[in-house]
Short mmCIF file of C-alpha atoms in Angstrom, two decimals:
data_model
loop_
_atom_site.label_atom_id
_atom_site.label_comp_id
_atom_site.label_asym_id
_atom_site.label_seq_id
_atom_site.Cartn_x
_atom_site.Cartn_y
_atom_site.Cartn_z
CA MET Z 8 83.27 94.80 138.06
CA MET Z 9 85.90 94.05 141.14
CA LYS Z 10 89.73 93.53 140.19
CA SER Z 11 90.67 89.17 140.94
CA ASP Z 12 94.62 88.06 140.39
CA ASN Z 13 93.39 85.71 137.89
CA ASP Z 14 91.46 88.27 136.06
CA VAL Z 15 92.38 87.81 132.00
CA VAL Z 16 93.62 90.18 130.82
CA ILE Z 17 96.00 92.12 127.69
CA THR Z 18 99.55 93.10 127.79
CA GLY Z 19 100.34 92.82 124.16
CA ILE Z 20 99.20 93.36 120.97
CA GLY Z 21 100.58 92.34 117.55
CA ILE Z 22 98.65 93.42 114.20
CA VAL Z 23 99.23 93.56 110.75
CA THR Z 24 95.89 94.53 108.38
CA CYS Z 25 95.74 96.54 105.06
CA GLN Z 26 95.98 99.27 107.25
CA GLY Z 27 99.59 98.94 108.14
CA VAL Z 28 101.72 97.14 110.65
CA GLY Z 29 101.62 97.34 113.93
CA LYS Z 30 99.48 99.35 116.41
CA GLU Z 31 100.15 102.75 115.04
CA PRO Z 32 98.18 102.50 112.26
CA HIS Z 33 95.39 100.76 113.92
CA VAL Z 34 95.32 103.11 117.00
CA ALA Z 35 95.01 105.95 113.89
CA LEU Z 36 92.18 104.32 112.61
CA LEU Z 37 90.00 103.58 115.98
CA CYS Z 38 90.94 107.41 116.89
CA ALA Z 39 90.31 109.22 113.56
CA ALA Z 40 87.35 111.27 113.08
CA GLU Z 41 86.17 109.46 110.04
CA ALA Z 42 87.80 106.04 109.32
CA GLY Z 43 88.49 107.00 105.48
CA ALA Z 44 88.63 104.66 102.64
CA PRO Z 45 90.34 101.36 103.31
CA LYS Z 46 93.27 99.95 101.02
CA ILE Z 47 91.48 97.49 98.63
CA GLU Z 48 93.18 95.22 95.51
CA THR Z 49 90.59 94.99 92.90
CA GLN Z 50 93.40 93.82 89.79
CA ARG Z 51 95.39 91.54 90.67
CA PHE Z 52 92.19 88.63 91.53
CA ALA Z 53 89.69 90.31 89.62
CA PRO Z 54 86.65 89.98 89.64
CA TYR Z 55 87.08 89.44 93.23
CA PRO Z 56 88.55 92.22 95.44
CA VAL Z 57 90.73 91.80 98.31
CA HIS Z 58 92.46 93.86 101.06
CA PRO Z 59 96.30 93.29 100.24
CA MET Z 60 98.80 92.77 102.60
CA PRO Z 61 101.24 95.96 103.44
CA GLU Z 62 105.04 96.37 103.21
CA ILE Z 63 106.50 94.44 105.74
CA ASP Z 64 110.44 94.59 106.49
CA TRP Z 65 110.31 90.78 107.82
CA SER Z 66 113.86 91.09 109.28
CA ALA Z 67 112.03 92.80 111.85
CA GLN Z 68 111.07 90.15 113.11
CA ILE Z 69 112.02 87.15 111.66
CA PRO Z 70 115.77 88.00 111.50
CA LYS Z 71 117.65 85.07 109.65
CA ARG Z 72 116.97 84.89 105.59
CA GLY Z 73 117.19 81.27 105.98
CA ASP Z 74 113.86 81.24 108.68
CA GLN Z 75 112.31 83.68 106.31
CA ARG Z 76 112.97 81.33 103.31
CA GLN Z 77 111.29 78.48 104.72
CA MET Z 78 108.27 79.64 105.44
CA GLU Z 79 105.46 80.60 102.96
CA ASN Z 80 103.80 84.43 103.35
CA TRP Z 81 100.89 82.79 105.73
CA GLN Z 82 103.57 81.30 107.97
CA ARG Z 83 105.73 84.58 107.94
CA LEU Z 84 102.91 86.98 108.97
CA GLY Z 85 101.93 84.31 111.92
CA VAL Z 86 105.70 85.17 113.36
CA PHE Z 87 106.10 88.36 112.73
CA SER Z 88 102.75 89.47 114.57
CA ALA Z 89 103.68 86.75 117.13
CA GLY Z 90 106.82 89.34 117.76
CA LEU Z 91 105.01 92.27 117.47
CA ALA Z 92 102.86 90.88 120.44
CA LEU Z 93 105.76 90.04 122.14
CA ASP Z 94 107.61 92.80 121.55
CA ASP Z 95 104.88 95.09 122.70
CA ALA Z 96 104.37 92.56 126.02
CA GLY Z 97 107.87 93.64 126.94
CA LEU Z 98 108.58 89.75 127.20
CA LYS Z 99 110.85 89.08 123.56
CA THR Z 100 114.22 89.48 125.79
CA ASP Z 101 112.78 87.59 128.69
CA PRO Z 102 114.12 84.14 128.21
CA GLU Z 103 112.36 82.64 130.87
CA ALA Z 104 109.11 83.96 130.70
CA CYS Z 105 109.20 83.28 126.81
CA ALA Z 106 110.36 79.58 128.05
CA SER Z 107 107.04 78.75 130.38
CA MET Z 108 104.75 80.60 127.88
CA ASP Z 109 102.00 78.66 126.31
CA MET Z 110 101.01 79.40 122.75
CA ILE Z 111 97.69 78.40 121.05
CA VAL Z 112 97.74 79.47 117.29
CA ALA Z 113 94.55 79.34 114.82
CA ALA Z 114 96.07 78.33 111.06
CA GLY Z 115 94.36 77.10 108.21
CA GLY Z 116 96.34 75.02 105.63
CA GLY Z 117 99.31 76.49 103.28
CA GLU Z 118 98.82 77.40 100.13
CA ARG Z 119 97.94 74.52 97.51
CA ASP Z 120 99.19 73.35 94.30
CA ILE Z 121 97.67 75.62 91.98
CA LYS Z 122 97.81 73.87 88.96
CA VAL Z 123 96.87 70.65 90.21
CA ASP Z 124 93.24 72.39 91.65
CA SER Z 125 93.16 74.24 87.83
CA LEU Z 126 93.98 70.18 86.18
CA ILE Z 127 91.27 68.94 88.62
CA VAL Z 128 88.25 71.61 88.22
CA ASP Z 129 89.14 71.69 84.13
CA GLU Z 130 88.49 67.80 84.20
CA ALA Z 131 85.87 68.01 86.41
CA LEU Z 132 84.08 70.19 83.37
CA LYS Z 133 84.26 67.47 81.22
CA ARG Z 134 83.26 64.56 83.46
CA ASN Z 135 80.54 63.11 85.40
CA ASP Z 136 82.69 60.96 87.45
CA ARG Z 137 84.18 63.64 89.74
CA GLU Z 138 85.15 61.40 93.13
CA MET Z 139 87.16 58.64 91.13
CA LEU Z 140 88.95 61.92 88.97
CA LEU Z 141 89.67 63.30 92.20
CA ASN Z 142 91.38 60.39 93.31
CA GLU Z 143 93.02 59.61 90.74
CA LYS Z 144 94.37 63.27 90.42
CA LEU Z 145 95.49 63.83 93.97
CA THR Z 146 97.46 59.85 93.28
CA THR Z 147 99.49 60.94 90.54
CA GLU Z 148 99.81 65.00 90.70
CA LEU Z 149 100.28 65.93 93.72
CA ARG Z 150 103.10 65.89 95.85
CA PRO Z 151 103.27 64.89 99.53
CA THR Z 152 106.53 67.11 100.04
CA LEU Z 153 104.57 70.08 99.30
CA PHE Z 154 101.28 69.06 101.60
CA LEU Z 155 104.38 68.48 104.52
CA ALA Z 156 105.87 71.48 104.21
CA GLN Z 157 103.01 73.42 104.86
CA LEU Z 158 101.30 72.11 107.59
CA SER Z 159 99.00 74.12 110.34
CA ASN Z 160 101.50 73.44 112.91
CA LEU Z 161 104.49 74.98 111.67
CA VAL Z 162 103.00 78.28 112.50
CA ALA Z 163 103.59 77.76 116.48
CA GLY Z 164 106.70 75.52 115.45
CA ASN Z 165 108.59 78.73 113.77
CA ILE Z 166 107.21 81.30 116.54
CA SER Z 167 109.03 78.29 118.77
CA ILE Z 168 112.44 78.70 116.43
CA VAL Z 169 111.72 82.36 115.74
CA HIS Z 170 111.08 83.81 119.25
CA LYS Z 171 111.84 80.60 121.45
CA VAL Z 172 108.54 80.28 122.74
CA THR Z 173 108.81 77.04 123.90
CA GLY Z 174 105.66 76.23 126.94
CA SER Z 175 102.78 74.32 125.98
CA SER Z 176 101.54 74.76 122.45
CA ARG Z 177 98.60 74.37 120.26
CA THR Z 178 97.19 74.52 117.32
CA PHE Z 179 93.34 74.86 116.16
CA MET Z 180 92.14 74.76 112.78
CA GLY Z 181 88.72 75.54 110.95
CA GLU Z 182 88.53 79.28 109.69
CA GLU Z 183 86.99 81.81 112.24
CA ALA Z 184 86.03 78.90 114.43
CA ALA Z 185 89.59 78.20 114.82
CA GLY Z 186 90.56 81.70 116.19
CA ILE Z 187 87.36 81.43 118.38
CA SER Z 188 88.77 78.40 119.96
CA ALA Z 189 92.20 79.44 120.81
CA VAL Z 190 91.42 82.56 122.82
CA GLU Z 191 88.92 81.39 124.39
CA THR Z 192 91.46 78.19 125.40
CA ALA Z 193 93.64 80.38 126.62
CA PHE Z 194 91.22 82.89 128.98
CA HIS Z 195 89.99 79.83 130.87
CA ARG Z 196 93.58 78.14 130.95
CA ILE Z 197 94.52 81.90 132.75
CA LYS Z 198 91.20 81.75 134.67
CA ALA Z 199 91.75 78.23 136.00
CA GLY Z 200 95.43 79.04 137.25
CA GLN Z 201 96.59 76.50 134.49
CA SER Z 202 98.73 79.31 132.96
CA SER Z 203 100.00 82.53 133.88
CA HIS Z 204 100.25 84.21 130.53
CA SER Z 205 100.38 82.93 127.17
CA LEU Z 206 100.60 83.92 123.30
CA VAL Z 207 97.07 83.13 121.01
CA GLY Z 208 96.64 84.70 117.83
CA GLY Z 209 95.83 83.33 114.09
CA ALA Z 210 97.11 84.82 110.56
CA PHE Z 211 95.58 84.78 107.49
CA VAL Z 212 96.81 85.38 103.49
CA ALA Z 213 93.86 86.45 101.39
CA GLU Z 214 96.16 86.92 98.34
CA ARG Z 215 95.56 83.44 97.15
CA ALA Z 216 93.92 82.02 94.18
CA ASP Z 217 93.07 79.16 96.22
CA ILE Z 218 91.44 80.89 99.14
CA ILE Z 219 89.40 82.54 96.61
CA LEU Z 220 88.32 79.40 94.95
CA LEU Z 221 87.64 78.01 98.20
CA VAL Z 222 85.12 80.46 98.89
CA GLU Z 223 83.70 81.35 95.87
CA GLY Z 224 82.46 77.49 95.41
CA ILE Z 225 79.94 78.90 97.38
CA ARG Z 226 79.52 81.71 95.53
CA ALA Z 227 80.57 83.46 98.66
CA HIS Z 228 83.17 86.09 97.77
CA ALA Z 229 82.57 89.51 96.89
CA THR Z 230 82.64 90.89 93.04
CA GLY Z 231 83.20 94.10 91.26
CA ASP Z 232 83.65 97.80 93.74
CA TRP Z 233 84.40 97.10 97.67
CA HIS Z 234 80.99 98.45 99.59
CA PRO Z 235 81.21 99.03 103.53
CA ILE Z 236 80.07 95.70 105.30
CA TRP Z 237 76.67 96.47 106.06
CA SER Z 238 76.17 98.26 102.64
CA ARG Z 239 76.13 95.27 100.83
CA SER Z 240 73.54 93.77 98.36
CA THR Z 241 73.32 90.70 95.94
CA GLU Z 242 73.00 93.95 93.50
CA ASN Z 243 76.22 95.27 93.84
CA GLY Z 244 77.60 91.89 93.99
CA GLY Z 245 77.48 91.57 98.51
CA GLY Z 246 79.66 88.79 100.08
CA VAL Z 247 82.76 88.22 101.56
CA ILE Z 248 86.02 90.61 101.21
CA MET Z 249 89.24 88.43 102.28
CA GLY Z 250 91.51 90.66 104.17
CA SER Z 251 95.59 89.69 105.09
CA VAL Z 252 95.43 89.35 108.38
CA GLY Z 253 97.47 88.84 111.32
CA ALA Z 254 96.35 89.32 114.62
CA PHE Z 255 98.18 87.92 117.87
CA LEU Z 256 97.94 88.79 121.62
CA VAL Z 257 99.67 88.37 124.84
CA LEU Z 258 96.94 86.96 127.73
CA GLU Z 259 98.22 87.07 131.06
CA SER Z 260 96.73 87.01 134.20
CA ARG Z 261 95.98 90.16 136.47
CA ALA Z 262 98.71 88.85 139.26
CA HIS Z 263 101.51 87.91 136.67
CA ALA Z 264 101.03 90.63 134.63
CA GLU Z 265 101.06 92.90 137.35
CA ALA Z 266 104.07 91.72 139.36
CA ARG Z 267 106.31 92.23 136.32
CA GLY Z 268 104.24 95.79 136.22
CA ALA Z 269 103.28 94.73 132.31
CA HIS Z 270 100.85 97.92 130.83
CA ILE Z 271 97.56 96.35 130.82
CA TYR Z 272 95.08 97.15 127.58
CA ALA Z 273 91.81 95.90 128.71
CA THR Z 274 90.16 92.98 130.74
CA ILE Z 275 88.56 90.16 129.36
CA ASP Z 276 85.36 89.34 131.17
CA ALA Z 277 83.52 86.53 129.55
CA ILE Z 278 84.47 85.15 125.97
CA GLU Z 279 82.72 82.11 124.73
CA GLY Z 280 82.03 79.96 121.13
CA ASP Z 281 79.67 78.01 119.68
CA ARG Z 282 78.32 76.06 116.80
CA GLY Z 283 75.12 74.54 115.25
CA ASN Z 284 72.71 74.65 112.33
CA ARG Z 285 71.76 77.52 111.40
CA ASP Z 286 68.10 77.23 109.99
CA GLU Z 287 64.81 78.00 111.85
CA GLY Z 288 66.31 80.56 113.93
CA ARG Z 289 68.89 79.11 115.76
CA LEU Z 290 71.53 81.44 114.91
CA GLU Z 291 69.67 83.87 116.39
CA LYS Z 292 69.06 81.93 119.57
CA ARG Z 293 72.49 81.35 119.89
CA LEU Z 294 73.91 84.58 119.37
CA ALA Z 295 71.19 86.25 121.76
CA ARG Z 296 72.33 83.60 124.31
CA LEU Z 297 76.02 84.50 123.80
CA ALA Z 298 75.03 88.12 124.26
CA GLY Z 299 73.63 87.15 127.50
CA HIS Z 300 78.01 87.62 128.70
CA ALA Z 301 76.96 91.21 128.63
CA SER Z 302 74.20 91.54 130.50
CA GLY Z 303 74.30 94.74 132.40
CA LEU Z 304 76.58 97.12 129.88
CA GLY Z 305 75.07 100.55 128.85
CA GLY Z 306 74.96 102.31 125.51
CA ASP Z 307 76.75 105.40 125.47
CA ASP Z 308 79.90 103.76 126.99
CA THR Z 309 80.10 100.49 125.08
CA VAL Z 310 81.35 99.55 121.27
CA VAL Z 311 80.50 96.30 119.47
CA PHE Z 312 82.53 95.43 117.30
CA SER Z 313 81.58 92.42 114.60
CA GLY Z 314 83.43 90.45 112.89
CA THR Z 315 80.60 89.75 109.98
CA SER Z 316 82.20 88.18 107.06
CA GLY Z 317 79.65 90.28 105.32
CA LEU Z 318 77.74 87.52 103.37
CA VAL Z 319 74.41 89.18 102.32
CA ASP Z 320 71.74 87.44 104.39
CA LEU Z 321 73.98 86.81 107.13
CA ALA Z 322 75.31 89.95 108.05
CA ALA Z 323 71.54 91.40 107.96
CA ARG Z 324 70.31 88.01 110.35
CA GLU Z 325 73.53 89.58 112.68
CA LYS Z 326 72.55 93.10 113.03
CA VAL Z 327 68.82 92.70 113.94
CA VAL Z 328 70.02 90.14 116.69
CA LEU Z 329 73.11 93.12 117.81
CA GLU Z 330 70.19 95.79 117.53
CA LYS Z 331 68.12 94.43 119.80
CA GLU Z 332 70.43 92.52 122.10
CA PHE Z 333 72.85 95.69 122.19
CA PRO Z 334 69.59 98.62 122.05
CA GLY Z 335 71.51 102.14 121.70
CA MET Z 336 75.29 100.77 121.14
CA PRO Z 337 77.65 101.70 118.47
CA VAL Z 338 77.72 98.56 116.28
CA ARG Z 339 81.24 98.53 114.14
CA GLY Z 340 81.65 95.77 110.85
CA TYR Z 341 85.84 95.82 111.62
CA GLY Z 342 85.86 94.00 108.55
CA GLY Z 343 84.77 96.43 106.40
CA ALA Z 344 88.23 98.46 107.05
CA THR Z 345 90.59 95.63 107.46
CA GLY Z 346 89.23 92.07 105.39
CA HIS Z 347 87.67 89.56 106.89
CA GLY Z 348 90.91 87.27 108.45
CA MET Z 349 89.29 83.90 108.54
CA GLU Z 350 91.29 82.31 111.31
CA ALA Z 351 92.64 85.78 112.88
CA GLN Z 352 89.21 87.37 112.59
CA PHE Z 353 88.24 87.02 116.07
CA PRO Z 354 91.80 87.92 117.70
CA LEU Z 355 91.75 90.75 115.32
CA GLY Z 356 88.54 92.24 116.25
CA LEU Z 357 90.14 91.50 120.28
CA ALA Z 358 93.31 93.57 119.55
CA LEU Z 359 90.84 96.54 117.83
CA ALA Z 360 88.46 96.54 121.31
CA ALA Z 361 91.68 96.31 123.67
CA LEU Z 362 93.43 99.37 121.24
CA SER Z 363 90.08 101.32 121.69
CA LEU Z 364 89.77 100.75 125.09
CA ASP Z 365 92.86 101.64 125.59
CA GLY Z 366 92.77 104.95 124.29
CA ALA Z 367 88.89 105.51 125.11
CA ALA Z 368 88.75 105.90 121.53
CA ARG Z 369 85.25 107.42 120.06
CA VAL Z 370 85.61 105.02 116.99
CA PRO Z 371 84.59 106.12 113.80
CA ALA Z 372 82.03 104.36 111.55
CA PHE Z 373 83.21 102.03 109.07
CA ASP Z 374 80.01 102.42 107.33
CA THR Z 375 78.35 105.93 107.67
CA ARG Z 376 74.80 104.89 106.20
CA ASN Z 377 74.20 101.74 108.52
CA GLU Z 378 76.34 102.48 111.95
CA ALA Z 379 75.56 104.70 114.79
CA PRO Z 380 77.97 107.31 115.81
CA MET Z 381 79.91 106.95 119.13
CA THR Z 382 78.95 109.71 121.40
CA GLY Z 383 81.24 109.08 124.12
CA PRO Z 384 84.77 107.41 125.16
CA ALA Z 385 84.62 103.70 125.09
CA LYS Z 386 85.21 101.83 128.55
CA HIS Z 387 83.21 98.89 127.58
CA ALA Z 388 83.50 96.29 124.54
CA VAL Z 389 81.76 93.51 123.40
CA VAL Z 390 83.45 91.72 120.02
CA THR Z 391 81.65 89.59 117.84
CA THR Z 392 82.31 86.96 115.29
CA VAL Z 393 80.35 84.92 113.09
CA GLY Z 394 81.78 82.24 110.57
CA TYR Z 395 80.97 82.36 106.89
CA THR Z 396 79.82 79.06 107.09
CA ARG Z 397 79.77 77.96 110.52
CA GLY Z 398 81.42 79.28 113.90
CA GLU Z 399 80.00 81.88 116.14
CA GLY Z 400 81.65 83.76 119.29
CA LEU Z 401 81.53 86.19 121.36
CA ALA Z 402 83.49 88.24 124.00
CA VAL Z 403 82.91 91.22 126.71
CA LEU Z 404 86.09 93.12 127.58
CA SER Z 405 86.04 96.49 129.71
CA ALA Z 406 88.86 99.13 129.78
CA ALA Z 407 91.47 98.34 132.64
#
């Protein structure tokens, strides 16, 4: 593909998962001969396993204790990983670049009042007028100050305060679809010349009883032991195993990146998100249409990073489409190694893909029974994310 000044390139990566903090442990994962067993926590929220957050020195990116104290962990994780991305791009100490940098964040809500949630669930077991019950408890038990302290756009606000990123700011909500829309918006703004550099990403903390309650409300959470993502089944308690994830990227136009001598990890060639009803083959039709962005790619040098949630039926449907649309291309269900990161899932996939392309990695299988080995170094990557209830997205990347 011919290079152009308005190509969208990745120049900074800030990543935190159960695998570790920063690029190094993730490069090690992507370049290893074998992926090895991921880190998993099975006791704290039994019977629900989660991929835990690694040990983090928050002061490395959030130096003021006062700033740390006024954030919940999901905000700290977002601000921390955003700082890693800015550092990696060489922009953290450039006040003019940060002042003109656009920021697009994907975020969920803050930690809920578990006591109120538990009270509502317990009372709902005794009554049939549950809508009335819900209104009663929300008006008498909920603390408005708790809600106001945990609004989704506070992640972006705290990034602005701590890292002085003060250009335009947008926040998307809506689980996986929010992460897809955040990156897609940044991509098209740069492509259209409306932005020259942007900080984009999201953060998600899995170690929360309220989140587990939300997912298990539709019986979507895995139970029992960990299994690789494509090997999960209804018999072994298959489903979503969530992971604490922070994933931010610095995106720039090629002209802006080259003018300042930035290291380019990869080029984003195309990106699109979609959503809609999944009945009667509609999901498959949408995924096949999205896959059209990757037409013409070969098999030996292209790796497909699937952000499948692990829901058994949904994962099986996605894998059929991937095998049909990308024949011969190795598929990697990266959520099996990191956990499912909700809003951060799509930015995480892009980060892993960019690191793989930058290192010409032969990415090891994360599920050896269901993923073929790579026979050559990665030169192209396809990243998908299919939301556990709604929202689909796909991106195509090429090595710099």
